[in-house]
Amino acid sequence: MKLKLPLAALALSCMLGAAHAAPLEKPECIAPAKPGGGFDLTCKLAQSGLLDGKFISSPMRVTYMPGGIGAVAYNTVIAQRPAEDNTIVAFSGGSLLNLAQGKFGRYNENEVRWLAGVGADYGAVIVADSSPIKSLKDLVAAIKADPTKVVFGAGGTVGSQDWMKAALTAKAAGLDPKKMRFVAFEGGGEASTALQGGHVQVYSGDASEAEEQMKAGAKIRVIAVLADKRLEGKLAGVPTAKEQGMDVEWPIIRGFYMGPKVSDADFKVWVDTFNKMMATPEFAKLRAERGLFPFAKTGAELDAYVKERVAFYRKLAADFGLAVTK
C-alpha cells in the first residue's frame, strides 16, 4: 500500500495538471474581420508568441469572423460561446470606441472578460505610393481645392476609429468633418486595396498595419503618424501630425478578451501565461516586428483601463454629435 499511495498521488497530480492546462489545448483566436487587417495581426502575434515560447504545444488556430467591425464576434462569443476556455478574441481601441457608441448592439463593455493588452499602435494617414499628396499640407490643399475629389477610406462607418482619426485630422486643419467624402470598408486589408486601386485617395489607418502591408508589397505610403513622437523602425522617417502643424494623436491598443462565463481558474491560466510571455525578450522582438510598441496589461488592470477608455470615447463621440451609450 505504501507503494501505491505515491503512485495514486502522482496520478491525481497529473490529472489536476492536465485539467489546469486545458485552456491552452487546441486554442483558437478569433479575428473579427477579414484577413489582412489589425485583428489578423493581433491574433498572429499571440499565435507566434505562445508557440515560440512553448506555452502551447501546437499552433493556435486563427479564424475570421467579420461583421460590424467586431460586433458579430462580440455578440457570438457572449450569446453562443460564453464559456469556451480555449478561445480568445482580438480587440483594439476601435472596438472600445464602437462599444462606447452602442455599435455592438445590446452588449456593453461589462459583458466579457478582458484578458490582455499586448501592444500599442498609432493612427496613420496613408496614401497610394503614386499619389501626388506628400504631406498633410498637401492633403488639406487638395481637399480645399475640390472636396469631391478626395475620398477617405477607412475600416468602419461614421463614428468608427478610422473615421475619428480622419475627422480629428480634418478638424485640426479647420475643415468640417461632416463634409468629408467617406467610404467604409470591412477592415484595413480592404481599405488598403481600394487605396491602391484609386477608389479612395486617403486611408486613415494604423501604423503597424500599414508597415505590414508595405512589407507584403502594398504600394502605399504613410504621410503622417498620429503619435506624440516619431515612431521607431521603418516609419522613423515619417513626421508626426503635430510636426506638420496639426495637434492630433491617436494611440491604439491591441489585445484579447474571453467569454463572460470562462471560469476564474481557466481565466487565470491565460492571464498568467500572457504575463510570462510578454515578459520575454523574444516576445518583445515579435511585437516590434509587427510595428507595435510596449503595452502590457492583463486581467483586472486591463479591465480598469478598458472601462476608462470607453468613458473617454463616449465623451469624444458626443463632442462630434454621434450617438453614445449610457
Tab-separated table of C-alpha atoms in Angstrom:
chain	number	residue	atom	x	y	z
A	1	MET	CA	0.000	0.000	0.000
A	2	LYS	CA	2.868	2.326	0.756
A	3	LEU	CA	4.000	1.985	-2.843
A	4	LYS	CA	0.535	2.606	-4.235
A	5	LEU	CA	-0.119	5.865	-2.373
A	6	PRO	CA	2.649	7.843	-4.064
A	7	LEU	CA	1.531	6.451	-7.439
A	8	ALA	CA	-2.055	7.438	-6.730
A	9	ALA	CA	-0.927	10.876	-5.628
A	10	LEU	CA	1.179	11.173	-8.775
A	11	ALA	CA	-1.764	10.144	-10.928
A	12	LEU	CA	-4.015	12.660	-9.194
A	13	SER	CA	-1.369	15.350	-9.642
A	14	CYS	CA	-1.117	14.571	-13.355
A	15	MET	CA	-4.902	14.684	-13.706
A	16	LEU	CA	-5.071	18.044	-11.960
A	17	GLY	CA	-2.212	19.323	-14.086
A	18	ALA	CA	-3.975	18.193	-17.251
A	19	ALA	CA	-7.187	19.882	-16.160
A	20	HIS	CA	-5.296	23.056	-15.305
A	21	ALA	CA	-3.605	23.117	-18.721
A	22	ALA	CA	-6.867	22.517	-20.642
A	23	PRO	CA	-7.446	26.166	-21.654
A	24	LEU	CA	-4.209	26.091	-23.655
A	25	GLU	CA	-5.063	22.891	-25.525
A	26	LYS	CA	-6.138	23.455	-29.141
A	27	PRO	CA	-6.522	27.224	-28.616
A	28	GLU	CA	-8.336	29.435	-31.089
A	29	CYS	CA	-8.004	33.150	-31.761
A	30	ILE	CA	-10.916	34.886	-33.448
A	31	ALA	CA	-10.019	37.855	-35.656
A	32	PRO	CA	-13.283	39.843	-36.028
A	33	ALA	CA	-12.628	40.929	-39.646
A	34	LYS	CA	-11.377	39.558	-42.937
A	35	PRO	CA	-7.691	38.511	-43.240
A	36	GLY	CA	-5.035	41.195	-43.612
A	37	GLY	CA	-6.007	43.817	-41.056
A	38	GLY	CA	-5.115	44.720	-37.492
A	39	PHE	CA	-7.177	41.963	-35.839
A	40	ASP	CA	-5.391	39.387	-38.005
A	41	LEU	CA	-2.034	40.892	-36.989
A	42	THR	CA	-3.027	40.733	-33.305
A	43	CYS	CA	-4.037	37.065	-33.444
A	44	LYS	CA	-0.868	36.106	-35.309
A	45	LEU	CA	1.289	37.918	-32.761
A	46	ALA	CA	-0.210	35.772	-29.984
A	47	GLN	CA	-0.004	32.692	-32.198
A	48	SER	CA	3.750	33.181	-32.690
A	49	GLY	CA	4.462	34.289	-29.117
A	50	LEU	CA	2.677	31.357	-27.492
A	51	LEU	CA	4.145	28.730	-29.817
A	52	ASP	CA	7.701	30.082	-29.928
A	53	GLY	CA	7.731	30.402	-26.131
A	54	LYS	CA	6.450	26.809	-25.822
A	55	PHE	CA	3.364	27.927	-23.888
A	56	ILE	CA	1.279	25.814	-26.283
A	57	SER	CA	2.205	22.535	-27.959
A	58	SER	CA	0.535	23.117	-31.328
A	59	PRO	CA	-0.132	26.298	-33.336
A	60	MET	CA	-3.141	28.322	-32.249
A	61	ARG	CA	-5.875	28.292	-34.877
A	62	VAL	CA	-6.780	31.731	-36.265
A	63	THR	CA	-10.353	32.064	-37.539
A	64	TYR	CA	-12.066	35.053	-39.109
A	65	MET	CA	-15.478	36.385	-38.098
A	66	PRO	CA	-16.093	39.648	-39.984
A	67	GLY	CA	-19.118	41.827	-39.400
A	68	GLY	CA	-19.731	45.201	-37.805
A	69	ILE	CA	-16.021	45.787	-37.114
A	70	GLY	CA	-16.100	43.328	-34.230
A	71	ALA	CA	-19.821	43.357	-33.382
A	72	VAL	CA	-20.586	39.909	-34.813
A	73	ALA	CA	-17.722	38.279	-32.910
A	74	TYR	CA	-18.584	40.110	-29.667
A	75	ASN	CA	-22.230	39.069	-29.823
A	76	THR	CA	-21.392	35.499	-30.867
A	77	VAL	CA	-18.958	34.918	-28.022
A	78	ILE	CA	-21.302	36.361	-25.394
A	79	ALA	CA	-24.524	34.719	-26.602
A	80	GLN	CA	-23.339	31.438	-28.110
A	81	ARG	CA	-19.803	30.676	-26.893
A	82	PRO	CA	-19.561	32.316	-23.439
A	83	ALA	CA	-17.701	29.539	-21.605
A	84	GLU	CA	-15.086	28.457	-24.174
A	85	ASP	CA	-11.882	28.319	-22.158
A	86	ASN	CA	-9.630	27.872	-25.191
A	87	THR	CA	-10.978	30.785	-27.275
A	88	ILE	CA	-9.619	34.321	-27.241
A	89	VAL	CA	-10.856	37.208	-29.399
A	90	ALA	CA	-8.773	40.104	-30.720
A	91	PHE	CA	-9.851	43.663	-29.977
A	92	SER	CA	-8.425	47.136	-30.479
A	93	GLY	CA	-9.068	50.681	-29.367
A	94	GLY	CA	-11.551	50.788	-32.246
A	95	SER	CA	-13.575	48.020	-30.613
A	96	LEU	CA	-13.814	50.118	-27.448
A	97	LEU	CA	-14.874	53.171	-29.457
A	98	ASN	CA	-17.661	51.135	-31.072
A	99	LEU	CA	-18.778	49.876	-27.664
A	100	ALA	CA	-18.973	53.478	-26.451
A	101	GLN	CA	-21.352	54.263	-29.309
A	102	GLY	CA	-23.580	51.225	-28.857
A	103	LYS	CA	-22.461	49.675	-32.154
A	104	PHE	CA	-22.182	46.204	-30.618
A	105	GLY	CA	-25.934	46.034	-30.032
A	106	ARG	CA	-27.331	45.437	-26.562
A	107	TYR	CA	-23.994	44.462	-25.053
A	108	ASN	CA	-21.591	46.912	-23.405
A	109	GLU	CA	-18.009	46.816	-22.121
A	110	ASN	CA	-19.008	44.916	-18.984
A	111	GLU	CA	-20.072	41.745	-20.814
A	112	VAL	CA	-16.722	39.987	-21.469
A	113	ARG	CA	-13.533	39.125	-19.621
A	114	TRP	CA	-10.763	41.462	-20.746
A	115	LEU	CA	-7.706	39.224	-20.919
A	116	ALA	CA	-4.597	41.012	-22.141
A	117	GLY	CA	-3.357	44.136	-23.889
A	118	VAL	CA	-0.241	43.063	-25.797
A	119	GLY	CA	0.926	46.107	-27.717
A	120	ALA	CA	0.230	49.695	-28.714
A	121	ASP	CA	-0.095	51.126	-32.166
A	122	TYR	CA	-0.809	54.593	-33.525
A	123	GLY	CA	-3.045	56.038	-36.183
A	124	ALA	CA	-1.552	56.888	-39.546
A	125	VAL	CA	-2.571	58.874	-42.606
A	126	ILE	CA	-1.847	56.782	-45.693
A	127	VAL	CA	-1.937	57.418	-49.440
A	128	ALA	CA	-1.100	55.370	-52.523
A	129	ASP	CA	2.571	55.294	-53.441
A	130	SER	CA	1.775	57.110	-56.714
A	131	SER	CA	-0.270	59.862	-55.020
A	132	PRO	CA	0.792	63.493	-55.517
A	133	ILE	CA	-0.120	64.059	-51.843
A	134	LYS	CA	3.172	64.030	-49.919
A	135	SER	CA	2.165	65.660	-46.624
A	136	LEU	CA	-0.813	66.745	-44.526
A	137	LYS	CA	-0.394	70.234	-46.008
A	138	ASP	CA	-0.832	68.737	-49.492
A	139	LEU	CA	-3.867	66.792	-48.298
A	140	VAL	CA	-5.581	69.867	-46.863
A	141	ALA	CA	-4.808	71.847	-50.026
A	142	ALA	CA	-6.331	69.087	-52.185
A	143	ILE	CA	-9.498	68.977	-50.076
A	144	LYS	CA	-9.877	72.758	-50.154
A	145	ALA	CA	-9.326	72.824	-53.923
A	146	ASP	CA	-12.036	70.219	-54.622
A	147	PRO	CA	-13.552	68.271	-51.714
A	148	THR	CA	-15.351	65.901	-54.127
A	149	LYS	CA	-12.046	64.522	-55.424
A	150	VAL	CA	-10.616	63.463	-52.057
A	151	VAL	CA	-12.341	60.359	-50.722
A	152	PHE	CA	-11.336	58.975	-47.336
A	153	GLY	CA	-11.356	55.218	-46.902
A	154	ALA	CA	-11.499	53.551	-43.517
A	155	GLY	CA	-12.228	50.325	-41.746
A	156	GLY	CA	-15.667	51.072	-40.328
A	157	THR	CA	-18.519	53.510	-40.742
A	158	VAL	CA	-19.054	57.069	-39.489
A	159	GLY	CA	-18.006	57.196	-35.852
A	160	SER	CA	-15.516	54.343	-36.186
A	161	GLN	CA	-11.926	54.647	-35.051
A	162	ASP	CA	-10.675	55.282	-38.601
A	163	TRP	CA	-13.429	57.875	-39.141
A	164	MET	CA	-12.448	59.568	-35.852
A	165	LYS	CA	-8.818	59.779	-36.992
A	166	ALA	CA	-9.871	61.360	-40.266
A	167	ALA	CA	-12.373	63.669	-38.522
A	168	LEU	CA	-9.847	64.846	-35.937
A	169	THR	CA	-7.291	65.478	-38.703
A	170	ALA	CA	-9.854	67.448	-40.745
A	171	LYS	CA	-10.964	69.413	-37.693
A	172	ALA	CA	-7.351	70.287	-36.821
A	173	ALA	CA	-6.974	71.611	-40.384
A	174	GLY	CA	-10.033	73.824	-39.994
A	175	LEU	CA	-12.261	71.633	-42.196
A	176	ASP	CA	-15.771	70.384	-41.395
A	177	PRO	CA	-15.533	66.613	-40.732
A	178	LYS	CA	-19.192	66.140	-41.699
A	179	LYS	CA	-18.450	67.338	-45.227
A	180	MET	CA	-15.781	64.695	-45.839
A	181	ARG	CA	-16.418	62.081	-48.515
A	182	PHE	CA	-16.061	58.785	-46.748
A	183	VAL	CA	-16.171	55.113	-47.822
A	184	ALA	CA	-16.385	52.379	-45.189
A	185	PHE	CA	-14.614	49.029	-45.551
A	186	GLU	CA	-14.679	45.848	-43.506
A	187	GLY	CA	-11.142	46.054	-42.127
A	188	GLY	CA	-7.807	47.576	-43.142
A	189	GLY	CA	-6.978	44.996	-45.800
A	190	GLU	CA	-9.913	46.036	-47.988
A	191	ALA	CA	-9.238	49.730	-47.441
A	192	SER	CA	-5.601	49.329	-48.499
A	193	THR	CA	-6.660	47.502	-51.674
A	194	ALA	CA	-9.121	50.286	-52.512
A	195	LEU	CA	-6.405	52.883	-51.940
A	196	GLN	CA	-4.042	51.161	-54.378
A	197	GLY	CA	-6.849	50.820	-56.915
A	198	GLY	CA	-7.574	54.553	-56.837
A	199	HIS	CA	-11.083	54.082	-55.418
A	200	VAL	CA	-10.154	56.247	-52.414
A	201	GLN	CA	-7.366	58.835	-52.097
A	202	VAL	CA	-6.611	58.674	-48.365
A	203	TYR	CA	-6.804	55.981	-45.746
A	204	SER	CA	-6.802	56.833	-42.038
A	205	GLY	CA	-5.473	53.530	-40.759
A	206	ASP	CA	-2.917	52.172	-38.324
A	207	ALA	CA	0.869	52.479	-38.481
A	208	SER	CA	1.672	48.808	-37.796
A	209	GLU	CA	-0.951	47.638	-40.274
A	210	ALA	CA	0.489	49.922	-42.973
A	211	GLU	CA	4.008	48.693	-42.222
A	212	GLU	CA	2.936	45.040	-42.533
A	213	GLN	CA	1.110	45.759	-45.798
A	214	MET	CA	4.162	47.537	-47.237
A	215	LYS	CA	6.339	44.585	-46.262
A	216	ALA	CA	3.929	42.375	-48.194
A	217	GLY	CA	4.322	44.577	-51.280
A	218	ALA	CA	1.440	47.044	-50.965
A	219	LYS	CA	2.111	50.220	-52.944
A	220	ILE	CA	1.186	52.669	-50.200
A	221	ARG	CA	2.926	55.482	-48.333
A	222	VAL	CA	2.465	56.898	-44.827
A	223	ILE	CA	2.459	60.710	-44.757
A	224	ALA	CA	1.825	61.212	-41.021
A	225	VAL	CA	1.713	59.230	-37.788
A	226	LEU	CA	-0.731	60.252	-35.053
A	227	ALA	CA	1.736	59.773	-32.206
A	228	ASP	CA	3.274	62.066	-29.625
A	229	LYS	CA	6.709	61.488	-31.169
A	230	ARG	CA	8.201	59.802	-34.215
A	231	LEU	CA	7.967	56.044	-34.260
A	232	GLU	CA	10.938	53.728	-34.287
A	233	GLY	CA	11.814	51.305	-37.047
A	234	LYS	CA	10.868	51.599	-40.693
A	235	LEU	CA	8.484	54.513	-40.143
A	236	ALA	CA	11.083	56.586	-38.290
A	237	GLY	CA	11.301	58.985	-41.236
A	238	VAL	CA	7.580	59.792	-41.195
A	239	PRO	CA	6.744	63.038	-39.355
A	240	THR	CA	4.006	63.210	-36.750
A	241	ALA	CA	0.830	65.196	-37.415
A	242	LYS	CA	1.958	67.593	-34.696
A	243	GLU	CA	5.210	68.249	-36.583
A	244	GLN	CA	3.053	69.168	-39.590
A	245	GLY	CA	1.019	71.696	-37.611
A	246	MET	CA	-1.931	69.508	-36.568
A	247	ASP	CA	-2.275	68.568	-32.925
A	248	VAL	CA	-3.760	65.100	-33.435
A	249	GLU	CA	-2.778	61.931	-31.585
A	250	TRP	CA	-4.466	58.547	-31.740
A	251	PRO	CA	-2.896	55.748	-29.700
A	252	ILE	CA	-4.390	52.288	-30.234
A	253	ILE	CA	-4.100	49.265	-28.004
A	254	ARG	CA	-4.332	45.716	-29.252
A	255	GLY	CA	-5.307	42.765	-27.149
A	256	PHE	CA	-7.770	39.988	-26.362
A	257	TYR	CA	-10.926	39.203	-24.430
A	258	MET	CA	-12.690	35.971	-23.495
A	259	GLY	CA	-16.286	34.885	-22.958
A	260	PRO	CA	-18.133	36.031	-19.818
A	261	LYS	CA	-18.606	32.529	-18.401
A	262	VAL	CA	-14.999	31.356	-18.598
A	263	SER	CA	-14.126	30.170	-15.081
A	264	ASP	CA	-11.822	32.171	-12.823
A	265	ALA	CA	-9.347	29.268	-12.779
A	266	ASP	CA	-9.167	28.980	-16.567
A	267	PHE	CA	-9.026	32.751	-16.990
A	268	LYS	CA	-6.107	32.853	-14.534
A	269	VAL	CA	-4.229	30.268	-16.618
A	270	TRP	CA	-4.482	32.582	-19.617
A	271	VAL	CA	-3.584	35.718	-17.609
A	272	ASP	CA	-0.525	34.027	-16.092
A	273	THR	CA	0.539	32.717	-19.498
A	274	PHE	CA	0.298	36.136	-21.134
A	275	ASN	CA	2.191	37.734	-18.248
A	276	LYS	CA	5.032	35.238	-18.672
A	277	MET	CA	5.058	35.512	-22.453
A	278	MET	CA	5.059	39.329	-22.531
A	279	ALA	CA	7.971	39.465	-20.080
A	280	THR	CA	10.321	37.685	-22.506
A	281	PRO	CA	12.737	39.420	-24.905
A	282	GLU	CA	11.567	37.014	-27.609
A	283	PHE	CA	8.033	38.410	-27.411
A	284	ALA	CA	9.358	41.982	-27.421
A	285	LYS	CA	11.086	41.149	-30.711
A	286	LEU	CA	7.915	39.659	-32.220
A	287	ARG	CA	5.927	42.717	-31.131
A	288	ALA	CA	8.460	45.116	-32.644
A	289	GLU	CA	8.498	43.151	-35.911
A	290	ARG	CA	4.782	43.908	-36.217
A	291	GLY	CA	5.301	47.610	-35.625
A	292	LEU	CA	3.759	47.544	-32.146
A	293	PHE	CA	5.089	49.352	-29.117
A	294	PRO	CA	5.254	48.155	-25.488
A	295	PHE	CA	1.911	47.870	-23.728
A	296	ALA	CA	1.272	45.078	-21.247
A	297	LYS	CA	-1.830	44.926	-19.079
A	298	THR	CA	-3.771	41.823	-18.087
A	299	GLY	CA	-6.786	40.808	-16.031
A	300	ALA	CA	-8.074	43.378	-13.535
A	301	GLU	CA	-5.565	46.039	-14.605
A	302	LEU	CA	-6.664	45.779	-18.240
A	303	ASP	CA	-10.333	45.730	-17.211
A	304	ALA	CA	-9.911	49.073	-15.419
A	305	TYR	CA	-8.047	50.550	-18.414
A	306	VAL	CA	-10.765	49.422	-20.838
A	307	LYS	CA	-13.526	50.982	-18.731
A	308	GLU	CA	-11.599	54.281	-18.575
A	309	ARG	CA	-11.037	54.339	-22.355
A	310	VAL	CA	-14.682	53.591	-23.141
A	311	ALA	CA	-15.729	56.519	-20.937
A	312	PHE	CA	-13.242	58.761	-22.811
A	313	TYR	CA	-14.563	57.612	-26.209
A	314	ARG	CA	-18.161	58.276	-25.130
A	315	LYS	CA	-17.257	61.898	-24.468
A	316	LEU	CA	-15.354	62.212	-27.766
A	317	ALA	CA	-18.242	60.749	-29.754
A	318	ALA	CA	-20.701	63.062	-28.012
A	319	ASP	CA	-18.497	66.031	-28.922
A	320	PHE	CA	-18.851	65.054	-32.607
A	321	GLY	CA	-22.617	64.792	-32.224
A	322	LEU	CA	-22.634	60.999	-32.515
A	323	ALA	CA	-24.853	58.608	-30.610
A	324	VAL	CA	-23.403	57.165	-27.407
A	325	THR	CA	-24.441	54.518	-24.899
A	326	LYS	CA	-25.243	55.294	-21.305
